[in-house]
């Protein structure tokens, strides 16, 4: 039985871009939630996404864990009829002024976008995901050299501590996280502030977390063990040229 994907986080210094300010917020030890009942050894080699629900600080969180699936990034509409894909979610934000991807982005080793817009990053090199918070990481170059993937987003949790972000207001929040060596995706079921969502992730015992494109309009889907498809929203007619996704695909069909 294939094991769930491991996550390694790197915080090495290297001047790749110059960035904006962030700071760690406080966290409280009390009120910690119990461990997630994630399947340790699924009794199948079938690729699928496990779905759990957990209430943290009165926030209902939907949690998705891909099994027997490998990650990658893609640009352009993702096909929900592709049965090899068990989970897909929009990854990097699109700039409103020119429609380009916001921040550094690498696709199959090819840099598509450059620059440091946000300090959170996700790197996929081989089948290893690195989720971290740093303005200086060599993983952009490594992804380029080794045919990997890389994107930047808002940082949410670093080393178990919530990270404060400047944008205010509330929205459906989405994140890709490291949880005890596993990669999980966590969505809020109700509109939340960045602060409350980050705190909930920290109290969920997430080690590191980076934002995914939020709101109830960002498209994505997941497929359970029986093959049943659930879409997160209805795909509209306003899809953008550089709309991009993190995709978990059956390891038998990956790249």
CSV table of N, CA and C in Angstrom, one decimal, residues 46-138:
chain,number,residue,atom,x,y,z
A,46,UNK,N,-6.0,2.2,-4.4
A,46,UNK,CA,-6.8,3.1,-5.2
A,46,UNK,C,-6.5,4.6,-4.8
A,47,UNK,N,-6.4,5.5,-5.8
A,47,UNK,CA,-6.2,6.9,-5.5
A,47,UNK,C,-7.5,7.5,-5.1
A,48,UNK,N,-7.6,8.3,-4.1
A,48,UNK,CA,-8.8,9.0,-3.7
A,48,UNK,C,-8.4,10.1,-2.7
A,49,UNK,N,-9.4,10.9,-2.3
A,49,UNK,CA,-9.3,11.9,-1.3
A,49,UNK,C,-10.2,11.6,-0.1
A,50,UNK,N,-9.6,11.6,1.0
A,50,UNK,CA,-10.3,11.4,2.3
A,50,UNK,C,-10.8,12.7,2.8
A,51,UNK,N,-12.1,12.7,3.3
A,51,UNK,CA,-12.7,13.9,3.8
A,51,UNK,C,-13.0,13.8,5.3
A,52,UNK,N,-12.5,14.8,6.1
A,52,UNK,CA,-12.9,14.8,7.5
A,52,UNK,C,-13.4,16.2,7.8
A,53,UNK,N,-14.1,16.3,8.9
A,53,UNK,CA,-14.6,17.6,9.4
A,53,UNK,C,-14.2,17.8,10.8
A,54,UNK,N,-13.7,18.9,11.2
A,54,UNK,CA,-13.3,19.2,12.6
A,54,UNK,C,-13.7,20.6,12.9
A,55,UNK,N,-14.2,20.8,14.1
A,55,UNK,CA,-14.6,22.1,14.6
A,55,UNK,C,-13.5,22.6,15.5
A,56,UNK,N,-12.9,23.8,15.2
A,56,UNK,CA,-11.8,24.4,16.0
A,56,UNK,C,-12.2,25.8,16.2
A,57,UNK,N,-12.2,26.2,17.5
A,57,UNK,CA,-12.6,27.6,17.9
A,57,UNK,C,-13.9,28.0,17.3
A,58,UNK,N,-14.8,27.1,17.3
A,58,UNK,CA,-16.2,27.4,16.7
A,58,UNK,C,-16.2,27.5,15.2
A,59,UNK,N,-15.1,27.2,14.5
A,59,UNK,CA,-15.0,27.2,13.1
A,59,UNK,C,-15.0,25.8,12.5
A,60,UNK,N,-16.0,25.5,11.7
A,60,UNK,CA,-16.0,24.2,11.1
A,60,UNK,C,-15.0,24.1,9.9
A,61,UNK,N,-14.1,23.2,10.0
A,61,UNK,CA,-13.1,23.0,9.0
A,61,UNK,C,-13.3,21.7,8.2
A,62,UNK,N,-13.3,21.8,6.9
A,62,UNK,CA,-13.3,20.6,6.0
A,62,UNK,C,-11.9,20.3,5.6
A,63,UNK,N,-11.5,19.1,5.8
A,63,UNK,CA,-10.1,18.6,5.7
A,63,UNK,C,-10.1,17.5,4.6
A,64,UNK,N,-9.1,17.7,3.7
A,64,UNK,CA,-9.0,16.7,2.6
A,64,UNK,C,-7.6,16.2,2.5
A,65,UNK,N,-7.5,14.8,2.5
A,65,UNK,CA,-6.2,14.2,2.5
A,65,UNK,C,-6.1,13.2,1.3
A,66,UNK,N,-5.2,13.6,0.3
A,66,UNK,CA,-5.1,12.7,-0.8
A,66,UNK,C,-4.3,11.4,-0.4
A,67,UNK,N,-4.8,10.3,-1.0
A,67,UNK,CA,-4.1,9.0,-0.8
A,67,UNK,C,-3.7,8.4,-2.1
A,68,UNK,N,-2.5,7.8,-2.1
A,68,UNK,CA,-2.0,7.2,-3.4
A,68,UNK,C,-2.0,8.1,-4.6
A,69,UNK,N,-1.7,9.4,-4.3
A,69,UNK,CA,-1.8,10.4,-5.3
A,69,UNK,C,-0.5,11.3,-5.3
A,70,UNK,N,-0.1,11.7,-6.5
A,70,UNK,CA,1.1,12.6,-6.6
A,70,UNK,C,0.7,14.0,-7.0
A,71,UNK,N,1.4,15.0,-6.4
A,71,UNK,CA,1.0,16.4,-6.7
A,71,UNK,C,1.8,17.0,-7.9
A,72,UNK,N,1.1,18.0,-8.5
A,72,UNK,CA,1.7,18.8,-9.6
A,72,UNK,C,0.9,20.1,-9.6
A,73,UNK,N,1.4,21.0,-10.5
A,73,UNK,CA,0.7,22.2,-10.8
A,73,UNK,C,0.3,22.2,-12.2
A,74,UNK,N,-0.8,23.0,-12.6
A,74,UNK,CA,-1.2,23.1,-14.0
A,74,UNK,C,-1.8,24.5,-14.2
A,75,UNK,N,-1.7,24.9,-15.4
A,75,UNK,CA,-2.3,26.2,-15.8
A,75,UNK,C,-3.4,26.0,-16.8
A,76,UNK,N,-4.5,26.7,-16.6
A,76,UNK,CA,-5.7,26.5,-17.5
A,76,UNK,C,-6.7,25.6,-16.8
A,77,UNK,N,-7.9,25.6,-17.3
A,77,UNK,CA,-9.0,24.8,-16.7
A,77,UNK,C,-8.6,23.4,-16.5
A,78,UNK,N,-9.0,22.9,-15.3
A,78,UNK,CA,-8.7,21.5,-15.0
A,78,UNK,C,-10.0,20.7,-15.2
A,79,UNK,N,-9.8,19.5,-15.8
A,79,UNK,CA,-11.0,18.7,-16.2
A,79,UNK,C,-11.5,17.8,-15.1
A,80,UNK,N,-12.7,18.1,-14.6
A,80,UNK,CA,-13.2,17.3,-13.5
A,80,UNK,C,-13.6,15.9,-14.0
A,81,UNK,N,-13.7,15.7,-15.3
A,81,UNK,CA,-14.0,14.4,-15.8
A,81,UNK,C,-12.8,13.4,-15.9
A,82,UNK,N,-11.6,14.0,-15.6
A,82,UNK,CA,-10.4,13.2,-15.6
A,82,UNK,C,-10.4,12.4,-14.3
A,83,UNK,N,-10.7,11.1,-14.4
A,83,UNK,CA,-10.9,10.3,-13.2
A,83,UNK,C,-9.6,10.0,-12.5
A,84,UNK,N,-8.4,10.3,-13.1
A,84,UNK,CA,-7.1,10.1,-12.4
A,84,UNK,C,-6.9,11.2,-11.4
A,85,UNK,N,-7.6,12.3,-11.5
A,85,UNK,CA,-7.4,13.4,-10.6
A,85,UNK,C,-8.3,13.2,-9.4
A,86,UNK,N,-7.8,13.2,-8.1
A,86,UNK,CA,-8.6,13.0,-7.0
A,86,UNK,C,-8.8,14.2,-6.2
A,87,UNK,N,-8.0,15.3,-6.4
A,87,UNK,CA,-8.2,16.6,-5.8
A,87,UNK,C,-7.6,17.7,-6.6
A,88,UNK,N,-8.3,18.8,-6.7
A,88,UNK,CA,-7.8,19.9,-7.4
A,88,UNK,C,-8.2,21.2,-6.8
A,89,UNK,N,-7.4,22.2,-6.7
A,89,UNK,CA,-7.7,23.5,-6.0
A,89,UNK,C,-6.9,24.6,-6.7
A,90,UNK,N,-7.5,25.8,-6.8
A,90,UNK,CA,-6.7,26.9,-7.4
A,90,UNK,C,-5.6,27.2,-6.4
A,91,UNK,N,-4.4,27.5,-7.0
A,91,UNK,CA,-3.2,27.7,-6.2
A,91,UNK,C,-2.8,29.2,-6.0
A,92,UNK,N,-2.2,29.7,-7.0
A,92,UNK,CA,-1.6,31.1,-6.9
A,92,UNK,C,-2.7,32.1,-7.4
A,93,UNK,N,-2.6,33.3,-6.8
A,93,UNK,CA,-3.5,34.4,-7.2
A,93,UNK,C,-3.1,35.0,-8.5
A,94,UNK,N,-4.1,35.6,-9.2
A,94,UNK,CA,-3.9,36.2,-10.5
A,94,UNK,C,-3.9,37.7,-10.3
A,95,UNK,N,-3.0,38.5,-10.9
A,95,UNK,CA,-3.0,39.9,-10.7
A,95,UNK,C,-4.1,40.5,-11.4
A,96,UNK,N,-4.8,41.5,-10.8
A,96,UNK,CA,-5.9,42.2,-11.4
A,96,UNK,C,-5.5,43.1,-12.5
A,97,UNK,N,-4.3,43.7,-12.5
A,97,UNK,CA,-3.9,44.7,-13.4
A,97,UNK,C,-3.5,44.1,-14.8
A,98,UNK,N,-2.9,42.9,-14.8
A,98,UNK,CA,-2.4,42.4,-16.1
A,98,UNK,C,-2.8,40.9,-16.3
A,99,UNK,N,-3.5,40.3,-15.4
A,99,UNK,CA,-3.9,38.9,-15.5
A,99,UNK,C,-2.8,37.9,-15.4
A,100,UNK,N,-1.7,38.3,-15.0
A,100,UNK,CA,-0.6,37.3,-14.8
A,100,UNK,C,-0.6,36.7,-13.4
A,101,UNK,N,0.1,35.6,-13.3
A,101,UNK,CA,0.3,34.9,-12.0
A,101,UNK,C,1.0,35.8,-11.0
A,102,UNK,N,0.5,36.0,-9.8
A,102,UNK,CA,1.1,36.9,-8.8
A,102,UNK,C,2.3,36.2,-8.1
A,103,UNK,N,3.5,36.6,-8.4
A,103,UNK,CA,4.6,36.0,-7.7
A,103,UNK,C,5.3,34.9,-8.5
A,104,UNK,N,6.4,34.3,-7.9
A,104,UNK,CA,7.1,33.3,-8.6
A,104,UNK,C,6.3,32.0,-8.8
A,105,UNK,N,6.4,31.5,-10.0
A,105,UNK,CA,5.7,30.3,-10.4
A,105,UNK,C,6.5,29.5,-11.4
A,106,UNK,N,6.7,28.2,-11.1
A,106,UNK,CA,7.4,27.3,-12.0
A,106,UNK,C,6.5,26.1,-12.3
A,107,UNK,N,6.5,25.8,-13.6
A,107,UNK,CA,5.6,24.7,-14.2
A,107,UNK,C,6.5,23.7,-14.9
A,108,UNK,N,6.6,22.5,-14.4
A,108,UNK,CA,7.4,21.5,-15.1
A,108,UNK,C,8.8,22.0,-15.4
A,109,UNK,N,9.4,22.7,-14.4
A,109,UNK,CA,10.8,23.2,-14.6
A,109,UNK,C,10.9,24.5,-15.3
A,110,UNK,N,9.8,25.1,-15.8
A,110,UNK,CA,9.8,26.3,-16.6
A,110,UNK,C,9.3,27.5,-15.8
A,111,UNK,N,10.1,28.5,-15.5
A,111,UNK,CA,9.6,29.7,-14.8
A,111,UNK,C,8.5,30.4,-15.7
A,112,UNK,N,7.4,30.6,-15.1
A,112,UNK,CA,6.3,31.3,-15.8
A,112,UNK,C,6.1,32.7,-15.2
A,113,UNK,N,6.5,32.9,-14.0
A,113,UNK,CA,6.4,34.2,-13.3
A,113,UNK,C,7.5,34.3,-12.3
A,114,UNK,N,7.9,35.5,-12.1
A,114,UNK,CA,9.0,35.8,-11.1
A,114,UNK,C,8.6,36.8,-10.1
A,115,UNK,N,9.4,36.9,-9.0
A,115,UNK,CA,9.1,37.9,-8.0
A,115,UNK,C,8.5,37.4,-6.7
A,116,UNK,N,8.7,38.2,-5.6
A,116,UNK,CA,8.2,37.8,-4.3
A,116,UNK,C,7.0,38.7,-4.0
A,117,UNK,N,5.8,38.1,-4.1
A,117,UNK,CA,4.6,38.9,-3.8
A,117,UNK,C,4.2,38.5,-2.4
A,118,UNK,N,4.4,37.3,-2.0
A,118,UNK,CA,4.0,36.8,-0.6
A,118,UNK,C,5.1,35.8,-0.2
A,119,UNK,N,5.2,35.7,1.2
A,119,UNK,CA,6.3,34.9,1.7
A,119,UNK,C,6.0,33.4,1.9
A,120,UNK,N,4.8,33.0,1.7
A,120,UNK,CA,4.5,31.6,1.8
A,120,UNK,C,4.9,31.0,0.4
A,121,UNK,N,5.3,29.7,0.5
A,121,UNK,CA,5.7,29.0,-0.8
A,121,UNK,C,5.3,27.6,-0.7
A,122,UNK,N,5.1,27.0,-1.8
A,122,UNK,CA,4.9,25.5,-2.0
A,122,UNK,C,5.8,25.1,-3.1
A,123,UNK,N,6.7,24.1,-2.9
A,123,UNK,CA,7.5,23.6,-3.9
A,123,UNK,C,7.3,22.1,-4.0
A,124,UNK,N,7.2,21.6,-5.3
A,124,UNK,CA,7.0,20.2,-5.5
A,124,UNK,C,8.1,19.7,-6.4
A,125,UNK,N,9.0,18.9,-5.8
A,125,UNK,CA,10.1,18.4,-6.6
A,125,UNK,C,10.1,16.9,-6.4
A,126,UNK,N,9.9,16.2,-7.6
A,126,UNK,CA,9.6,14.8,-7.5
A,126,UNK,C,8.2,14.6,-6.9
A,127,UNK,N,8.1,13.7,-5.9
A,127,UNK,CA,6.8,13.6,-5.2
A,127,UNK,C,6.9,14.2,-3.8
A,128,UNK,N,7.9,15.0,-3.6
A,128,UNK,CA,8.0,15.7,-2.3
A,128,UNK,C,7.5,17.1,-2.3
A,129,UNK,N,6.6,17.4,-1.4
A,129,UNK,CA,6.1,18.8,-1.2
A,129,UNK,C,6.8,19.5,-0.1
A,130,UNK,N,7.3,20.7,-0.3
A,130,UNK,CA,7.8,21.5,0.7
A,130,UNK,C,6.9,22.7,0.9
A,131,UNK,N,6.4,22.9,2.1
A,131,UNK,CA,5.5,24.0,2.4
A,131,UNK,C,6.2,24.9,3.5
A,132,UNK,N,6.4,26.1,3.2
A,132,UNK,CA,7.2,27.0,4.1
A,132,UNK,C,6.9,28.4,4.0
A,133,UNK,N,7.6,29.2,4.8
A,133,UNK,CA,7.5,30.6,4.9
A,133,UNK,C,8.9,31.2,4.9
A,134,UNK,N,9.2,31.9,3.8
A,134,UNK,CA,10.5,32.5,3.7
A,134,UNK,C,10.6,33.4,2.5
A,135,UNK,N,11.3,34.5,2.6
A,135,UNK,CA,11.5,35.3,1.4
A,135,UNK,C,12.7,34.8,0.6
A,136,UNK,N,13.6,34.0,1.3
A,136,UNK,CA,14.8,33.5,0.6
A,136,UNK,C,14.8,32.0,0.7
A,137,UNK,N,14.5,31.3,-0.4
A,137,UNK,CA,14.6,29.9,-0.5
A,137,UNK,C,15.2,29.5,-1.8
A,138,UNK,N,16.0,28.5,-1.8
A,138,UNK,CA,16.6,28.0,-3.1
A,138,UNK,C,15.7,27.1,-3.9
